[in-house]
Tab-separated table of C-alpha atoms in Angstrom:
chain	number	residue	atom	x	y	z
A	1	MET	CA	1.486	-31.676	-8.227
A	2	ARG	CA	1.239	-28.449	-6.944
A	3	SER	CA	1.092	-28.259	-3.393
A	4	LEU	CA	0.696	-25.061	-1.042
A	5	ASP	CA	2.502	-24.541	2.010
A	6	VAL	CA	1.896	-21.273	4.399
A	7	ALA	CA	3.853	-20.278	7.259
A	8	ILE	CA	3.543	-17.090	9.566
A	9	GLU	CA	6.658	-15.016	9.778
A	10	ARG	CA	7.474	-11.719	12.129
A	11	TRP	CA	9.901	-8.956	11.244
A	12	PRO	CA	10.502	-6.192	13.784
A	13	ILE	CA	9.914	-2.911	12.484
A	14	ALA	CA	13.118	-0.451	14.292
A	15	GLY	CA	11.285	1.408	17.193
A	16	GLU	CA	7.080	1.571	16.787
A	17	PHE	CA	5.114	2.259	13.752
A	18	ARG	CA	2.048	4.750	14.231
A	19	ILE	CA	-1.653	5.453	13.082
A	20	SER	CA	-4.395	6.774	14.792
A	21	ARG	CA	-5.826	3.536	15.553
A	22	GLY	CA	-2.779	2.611	17.142
A	23	ALA	CA	0.837	1.897	17.087
A	24	LYS	CA	3.170	-1.708	16.514
A	25	THR	CA	6.847	-2.700	17.100
A	26	GLU	CA	6.475	-5.507	14.632
A	27	ALA	CA	4.759	-6.228	11.282
A	28	VAL	CA	3.154	-10.023	11.198
A	29	VAL	CA	3.473	-11.371	7.326
A	30	VAL	CA	1.757	-14.257	6.622
A	31	VAL	CA	3.753	-16.451	2.907
A	32	ALA	CA	2.506	-19.002	0.709
A	33	SER	CA	4.555	-20.575	-1.051
A	34	VAL	CA	2.825	-22.825	-4.152
A	35	ARG	CA	5.676	-25.979	-5.588
A	36	ASP	CA	5.281	-27.201	-8.839
A	37	GLY	CA	8.303	-30.205	-9.047
A	38	ASP	CA	11.752	-28.160	-8.224
A	39	GLY	CA	9.606	-24.612	-9.004
A	40	CYS	CA	8.147	-22.750	-5.692
A	41	GLY	CA	6.395	-19.469	-6.348
A	42	ARG	CA	5.892	-17.303	-2.694
A	43	GLY	CA	3.740	-14.062	-2.304
A	44	GLU	CA	3.059	-12.662	0.817
A	45	CYS	CA	0.109	-10.639	2.721
A	46	THR	CA	-0.270	-9.141	5.900
A	47	PRO	CA	-4.205	-9.075	7.718
A	48	TYR	CA	-5.685	-6.013	8.154
A	49	PRO	CA	-7.595	-6.030	12.125
A	50	ARG	CA	-9.812	-2.783	10.352
A	51	TYR	CA	-11.232	-5.424	8.098
A	52	GLY	CA	-11.932	-7.932	10.952
A	53	GLU	CA	-8.816	-10.354	9.234
A	54	THR	CA	-6.058	-11.966	11.473
A	55	PRO	CA	-2.813	-13.984	10.992
A	56	GLU	CA	-4.295	-17.074	11.976
A	57	GLY	CA	-7.796	-16.606	10.021
A	58	VAL	CA	-5.484	-15.467	6.678
A	59	ALA	CA	-3.342	-18.961	7.022
A	60	GLY	CA	-6.921	-20.749	7.851
A	61	GLN	CA	-7.836	-19.460	4.738
A	62	ILE	CA	-5.086	-20.313	2.599
A	63	GLY	CA	-4.571	-23.347	3.876
A	64	ALA	CA	-8.181	-24.210	2.924
A	65	MET	CA	-7.187	-23.945	-0.391
A	66	SER	CA	-4.395	-26.431	-0.846
A	67	GLY	CA	-6.890	-28.875	-2.807
A	68	LYS	CA	-7.997	-26.798	-5.160
A	69	ILE	CA	-4.470	-25.511	-5.753
A	70	ALA	CA	-2.966	-28.947	-6.235
A	71	ALA	CA	-6.252	-29.752	-8.168
A	72	GLY	CA	-5.117	-27.133	-10.213
A	73	LEU	CA	-6.496	-24.175	-10.189
A	74	ASP	CA	-5.058	-21.385	-11.600
A	75	ARG	CA	-4.822	-17.118	-10.818
A	76	HIS	CA	-7.996	-16.253	-12.660
A	77	GLY	CA	-9.794	-19.703	-11.711
A	78	LEU	CA	-8.680	-17.979	-7.786
A	79	LEU	CA	-10.954	-14.795	-8.177
A	80	GLU	CA	-14.173	-17.105	-8.050
A	81	ALA	CA	-12.810	-18.985	-5.329
A	82	MET	CA	-12.244	-16.978	-3.058
A	83	PRO	CA	-13.080	-13.243	-1.777
A	84	ALA	CA	-11.067	-10.517	-2.188
A	85	GLY	CA	-8.273	-9.829	0.909
A	86	ALA	CA	-4.493	-10.439	1.639
A	87	ALA	CA	-5.683	-13.908	1.785
A	88	ARG	CA	-6.167	-14.468	-1.486
A	89	ASN	CA	-3.299	-12.106	-2.705
A	90	ALA	CA	-0.861	-14.278	-1.218
A	91	ILE	CA	-2.263	-17.214	-2.668
A	92	ASP	CA	-2.330	-15.050	-6.102
A	93	CYS	CA	1.078	-13.521	-5.516
A	94	ALA	CA	2.247	-17.712	-5.093
A	95	LEU	CA	1.045	-18.313	-8.596
A	96	ILE	CA	2.259	-15.863	-10.796
A	97	ASP	CA	5.778	-16.183	-9.640
A	98	LEU	CA	5.560	-19.566	-10.005
A	99	GLU	CA	4.484	-18.993	-13.116
A	100	ALA	CA	7.535	-16.572	-13.932
A	101	LYS	CA	9.655	-18.684	-12.843
A	102	ARG	CA	8.601	-21.815	-14.716
A	103	SER	CA	7.836	-20.136	-17.624
A	104	GLY	CA	10.946	-17.701	-18.133
A	105	ARG	CA	9.243	-14.841	-18.370
A	106	ARG	CA	9.005	-11.918	-16.020
A	107	ALA	CA	5.673	-11.252	-14.656
A	108	ALA	CA	6.195	-7.712	-16.391
A	109	GLU	CA	5.983	-9.193	-19.436
A	110	LEU	CA	3.186	-12.387	-18.589
A	111	MET	CA	-0.135	-9.358	-16.902
A	112	GLY	CA	0.993	-6.730	-19.693
A	113	ALA	CA	2.738	-4.927	-16.763
A	114	PRO	CA	5.938	-2.639	-17.170
A	115	VAL	CA	7.502	-2.064	-14.199
A	116	PRO	CA	9.812	1.057	-15.199
A	117	PRO	CA	13.404	1.197	-13.989
A	118	ARG	CA	13.326	3.844	-11.312
A	119	ILE	CA	10.039	4.584	-8.762
A	120	LEU	CA	10.101	6.918	-6.763
A	121	THR	CA	7.933	6.220	-3.200
A	122	CYS	CA	7.123	7.834	-0.500
A	123	TYR	CA	8.235	7.187	3.041
A	124	THR	CA	6.205	7.449	5.749
A	125	LEU	CA	6.078	9.319	9.084
A	126	SER	CA	5.492	8.209	12.111
A	127	LEU	CA	2.205	10.245	13.148
A	128	ALA	CA	3.466	12.000	16.688
A	129	SER	CA	3.944	14.661	17.922
A	130	PRO	CA	3.661	18.086	16.221
A	131	ALA	CA	6.836	18.641	17.072
A	132	ALA	CA	8.546	14.938	16.224
A	133	MET	CA	6.531	14.931	13.311
A	134	ALA	CA	9.088	17.784	11.608
A	135	LYS	CA	11.899	16.172	13.537
A	136	GLN	CA	11.323	13.073	11.760
A	137	ALA	CA	10.717	15.324	8.635
A	138	GLU	CA	14.767	17.118	8.859
A	139	ALA	CA	15.494	13.659	10.189
A	140	GLN	CA	14.948	12.269	5.906
A	141	TRP	CA	16.623	15.229	4.501
A	142	ARG	CA	17.041	12.625	1.559
A	143	LEU	CA	13.848	11.567	1.332
A	144	PRO	CA	12.449	14.184	-1.680
A	145	LEU	CA	8.488	12.575	-0.850
A	146	LEU	CA	7.127	12.201	2.225
A	147	LYS	CA	3.945	10.957	3.362
A	148	LEU	CA	2.654	12.266	6.243
A	149	LYS	CA	0.085	9.807	9.508
A	150	LEU	CA	-2.200	12.211	10.584
A	151	GLY	CA	-5.572	11.253	12.615
A	152	GLY	CA	-4.810	13.395	15.811
A	153	PRO	CA	-6.314	16.739	17.426
A	154	GLU	CA	-3.037	18.565	16.390
A	155	ASP	CA	-3.021	17.810	12.636
A	156	ALA	CA	-3.008	21.690	11.737
A	157	ALA	CA	-0.058	21.488	13.493
A	158	ARG	CA	1.835	19.229	12.244
A	159	MET	CA	0.867	19.613	8.598
A	160	ARG	CA	2.457	23.034	8.849
A	161	LEU	CA	5.765	22.060	11.290
A	162	VAL	CA	7.073	19.202	8.333
A	163	ARG	CA	6.422	21.843	5.235
A	164	LYS	CA	8.011	24.281	7.908
A	165	ALA	CA	10.625	21.756	8.398
A	166	ARG	CA	11.025	20.475	4.818
A	167	PRO	CA	10.171	23.638	2.625
A	168	GLU	CA	11.403	21.757	-0.427
A	169	ALA	CA	9.342	18.314	0.435
A	170	ARG	CA	6.569	17.080	-1.602
A	171	LEU	CA	4.003	15.430	0.884
A	172	VAL	CA	0.471	13.799	1.313
A	173	ALA	CA	-0.811	12.850	4.824
A	174	ASP	CA	-2.782	10.214	5.138
A	175	ALA	CA	-5.638	10.698	8.273
A	176	ASN	CA	-6.749	6.837	8.426
A	177	GLU	CA	-10.259	7.606	8.411
A	178	GLY	CA	-8.912	10.325	11.505
A	179	TRP	CA	-10.949	13.473	11.058
A	180	ALA	CA	-14.892	14.705	12.559
A	181	GLU	CA	-16.835	15.936	9.621
A	182	ALA	CA	-16.756	19.863	11.897
A	183	ASP	CA	-13.221	19.683	11.037
A	184	LEU	CA	-12.842	18.807	7.464
A	185	GLU	CA	-12.838	21.889	5.400
A	186	GLN	CA	-10.728	23.774	7.737
A	187	LEU	CA	-7.859	20.821	7.878
A	188	LEU	CA	-8.153	20.336	3.956
A	189	ALA	CA	-7.805	24.219	3.263
A	190	VAL	CA	-4.322	23.947	5.924
A	191	ALA	CA	-3.359	20.848	3.535
A	192	ALA	CA	-3.545	23.318	0.631
A	193	GLU	CA	-2.159	26.049	2.427
A	194	CYS	CA	1.111	24.406	2.847
A	195	GLY	CA	0.930	23.029	-0.588
A	196	PHE	CA	-0.251	18.945	0.380
A	197	GLU	CA	-0.760	16.453	-3.474
A	198	THR	CA	-3.419	14.615	-1.594
A	199	ILE	CA	-5.176	14.121	1.974
A	200	GLU	CA	-5.922	9.872	2.008
A	201	GLN	CA	-9.187	9.009	3.749
A	202	PRO	CA	-9.898	11.633	5.556
A	203	LEU	CA	-13.765	10.629	7.057
A	204	PRO	CA	-14.513	6.542	8.395
A	205	ALA	CA	-15.453	4.730	4.770
A	206	GLN	CA	-18.986	4.332	6.752
A	207	ALA	CA	-19.375	8.461	6.688
A	208	ASP	CA	-17.297	9.959	3.640
A	209	GLY	CA	-20.154	11.291	1.947
A	210	MET	CA	-19.472	15.001	2.847
A	211	LEU	CA	-17.062	13.964	0.272
A	212	SER	CA	-19.445	15.163	-2.144
A	213	ARG	CA	-20.839	18.038	-0.463
A	214	ILE	CA	-17.491	20.295	-0.214
A	215	LYS	CA	-15.552	21.647	-2.564
A	216	HIS	CA	-11.337	20.191	-2.118
A	217	PRO	CA	-9.059	21.875	-2.250
A	218	VAL	CA	-6.596	19.431	-1.942
A	219	PRO	CA	-7.649	16.243	-3.580
A	220	VAL	CA	-8.894	12.874	-1.910
A	221	THR	CA	-7.584	9.427	-1.694
A	222	ALA	CA	-9.429	6.951	-1.160
A	223	ASP	CA	-7.917	4.347	1.000
A	224	GLU	CA	-10.504	2.273	3.398
A	225	SER	CA	-13.303	2.969	1.061
A	226	ALA	CA	-12.294	1.494	-1.687
A	227	HIS	CA	-11.182	-2.285	-2.405
A	228	VAL	CA	-11.950	-3.737	-5.563
A	229	ALA	CA	-12.798	-2.546	-8.913
A	230	ASN	CA	-17.058	-2.655	-8.182
A	231	ASP	CA	-16.550	-0.244	-5.672
A	232	LEU	CA	-14.907	2.453	-7.853
A	233	SER	CA	-18.013	3.835	-9.398
A	234	ALA	CA	-20.075	4.352	-6.449
A	235	LEU	CA	-17.040	6.816	-5.281
A	236	ARG	CA	-16.723	9.289	-8.101
A	237	ASP	CA	-17.886	11.935	-6.906
A	238	ARG	CA	-16.395	11.677	-3.590
A	239	TYR	CA	-13.263	11.431	-4.054
A	240	ASP	CA	-10.290	12.284	-6.729
A	241	GLY	CA	-8.254	9.562	-6.269
A	242	VAL	CA	-7.829	6.021	-5.214
A	243	ASN	CA	-4.920	3.693	-3.106
A	244	LEU	CA	-4.433	0.391	-4.248
A	245	LYS	CA	-2.801	-1.473	-2.520
A	246	LEU	CA	-2.939	-5.967	-3.036
A	247	ASP	CA	-4.262	-6.676	0.039
A	248	LYS	CA	-7.477	-5.969	-0.781
A	249	THR	CA	-8.204	-6.102	-3.927
A	250	GLY	CA	-6.620	-9.503	-4.065
A	251	GLY	CA	-2.923	-9.661	-5.717
A	252	LEU	CA	-1.709	-8.364	-8.410
A	253	THR	CA	-4.071	-10.263	-11.162
A	254	ALA	CA	-7.694	-8.002	-9.051
A	255	ALA	CA	-5.639	-4.902	-8.918
A	256	LEU	CA	-4.545	-4.373	-12.378
A	257	ALA	CA	-8.405	-4.326	-13.556
A	258	ALA	CA	-9.065	-1.707	-10.357
A	259	ALA	CA	-6.125	-0.018	-11.851
A	260	LYS	CA	-7.770	-0.143	-15.123
A	261	THR	CA	-11.157	0.743	-14.641
A	262	ALA	CA	-9.618	3.845	-12.069
A	263	THR	CA	-7.870	4.679	-15.519
A	264	ALA	CA	-10.702	4.767	-17.102
A	265	ALA	CA	-13.475	6.532	-14.356
A	266	GLY	CA	-10.378	9.854	-14.052
A	267	PHE	CA	-9.580	8.856	-10.993
A	268	ASP	CA	-5.855	9.307	-9.752
A	269	ILE	CA	-3.946	6.560	-8.447
A	270	MET	CA	-1.832	5.462	-5.563
A	271	VAL	CA	-0.221	2.200	-5.408
A	272	GLY	CA	0.283	1.100	-1.794
A	273	SER	CA	1.173	-1.519	0.925
A	274	MET	CA	1.477	-2.104	4.819
A	275	VAL	CA	4.180	-2.494	6.936
A	276	ALA	CA	5.943	-5.501	4.747
A	277	THR	CA	9.008	-6.901	3.580
A	278	SER	CA	9.995	-6.987	-0.112
A	279	LEU	CA	8.105	-9.592	-0.621
A	280	ALA	CA	4.932	-7.944	-0.607
A	281	MET	CA	6.089	-5.053	-2.711
A	282	ALA	CA	7.893	-6.042	-5.593
A	283	PRO	CA	4.165	-7.603	-7.252
A	284	ALA	CA	3.016	-3.813	-6.250
A	285	LEU	CA	5.475	-2.526	-8.085
A	286	HIS	CA	3.434	-3.821	-11.603
A	287	LEU	CA	0.850	-1.215	-10.067
A	288	ALA	CA	3.220	2.076	-10.778
A	289	GLY	CA	2.780	1.974	-14.374
A	290	TYR	CA	-0.714	3.697	-13.452
A	291	ALA	CA	0.546	5.863	-10.602
A	292	ARG	CA	0.456	9.349	-9.559
A	293	TRP	CA	2.156	8.193	-6.345
A	294	VAL	CA	3.816	4.827	-5.231
A	295	ASP	CA	3.499	4.059	-1.134
A	296	LEU	CA	6.173	1.371	-0.920
A	297	ASP	CA	7.991	1.698	2.086
A	298	GLY	CA	7.552	-0.669	3.931
A	299	PRO	CA	11.005	-2.747	3.794
A	300	LEU	CA	12.504	1.199	4.823
A	301	LEU	CA	10.737	0.494	8.259
A	302	LEU	CA	11.122	-2.684	9.476
A	303	ALA	CA	14.921	-3.162	11.270
A	304	LYS	CA	15.585	-5.767	8.889
A	305	ASP	CA	14.235	-6.823	5.591
A	306	ARG	CA	14.248	-10.141	3.912
A	307	GLU	CA	17.378	-10.797	1.200
A	308	PRO	CA	17.487	-10.586	-1.235
A	309	GLY	CA	15.309	-7.145	-1.057
A	310	ILE	CA	13.988	-4.069	-3.285
A	311	ARG	CA	17.304	-2.212	-3.885
A	312	TYR	CA	16.158	2.125	-1.953
A	313	ASP	CA	18.495	5.258	-2.843
A	314	GLY	CA	17.445	8.044	-1.737
A	315	GLY	CA	13.272	7.676	-2.402
A	316	TRP	CA	13.940	5.985	-5.489
A	317	ILE	CA	13.126	2.052	-6.123
A	318	THR	CA	15.228	0.173	-8.517
A	319	PRO	CA	13.196	-3.723	-8.890
A	320	PRO	CA	14.246	-6.385	-7.925
A	321	GLY	CA	15.376	-9.734	-10.152
A	322	PRO	CA	13.729	-12.589	-10.138
A	323	GLN	CA	15.559	-13.996	-7.019
A	324	LEU	CA	13.090	-11.614	-5.383
A	325	TRP	CA	10.044	-12.179	-6.804
A	326	GLY	CA	8.526	-12.767	-10.665
């Protein structure tokens, strides 16, 4: 008989990680474990206060599914039994991991989502003063793709100084809903001047209509405005790309459906995640085949990752073995 366990874990961050909404010094994740005989599948999620989630609340949502999991609920039924969000993600990924372990097949085969042998990830520069962010960029001279956290009054200077510090690097940025409409066109022009490949979520999700009325000198990618496949049709006149995160879609099963919908609609795709361990990154790697940008650097921001973990080398990810997940 299957059983479902849940645990809240805390993983210290190396220093401080800051975005426009604030700073944190640890990643608080929730892990779901589905056991069936001697088999165990795991899934990790990161509750996000922006969406009204807390670790305790998400753990409670997961625990409430124990009876249905014991009764044999599968990941397809899970899509109907739970709303999209972090809790469903953890259970979905645990069910996929268990299915892979019990069948002796890799998750990539089960899901029809081949994982490239090497994947380039963004490395995120925490929001700081323009000079400090330039120093962060210089310090990561081996990493070819940098992602700037923006959302402050000195964002034009941040973009220009980071570009000056790393003239050869590929750059993307995430404003985390932190730009004002009055500044939008000027800041997008600076991003174009500095050769940025995309700007994520410049305006608040509930006030992003201006994006449909202006030119985009740099592609604009939806994050907080895009959660599941059904969101995408309403965004086509505002955004050029979408950031798909398993904690938003509610698992890999739903994320793959969203990726197919986004591709058919002509969106570029970024695969993203929260700051978390390699257990959260491993399922998201199965979206990499759809993605123009992959942003799965969470373990690099931690003081210590779980073992075994994903291998990172100069910004390149080597997909992990089944001992971690899938």
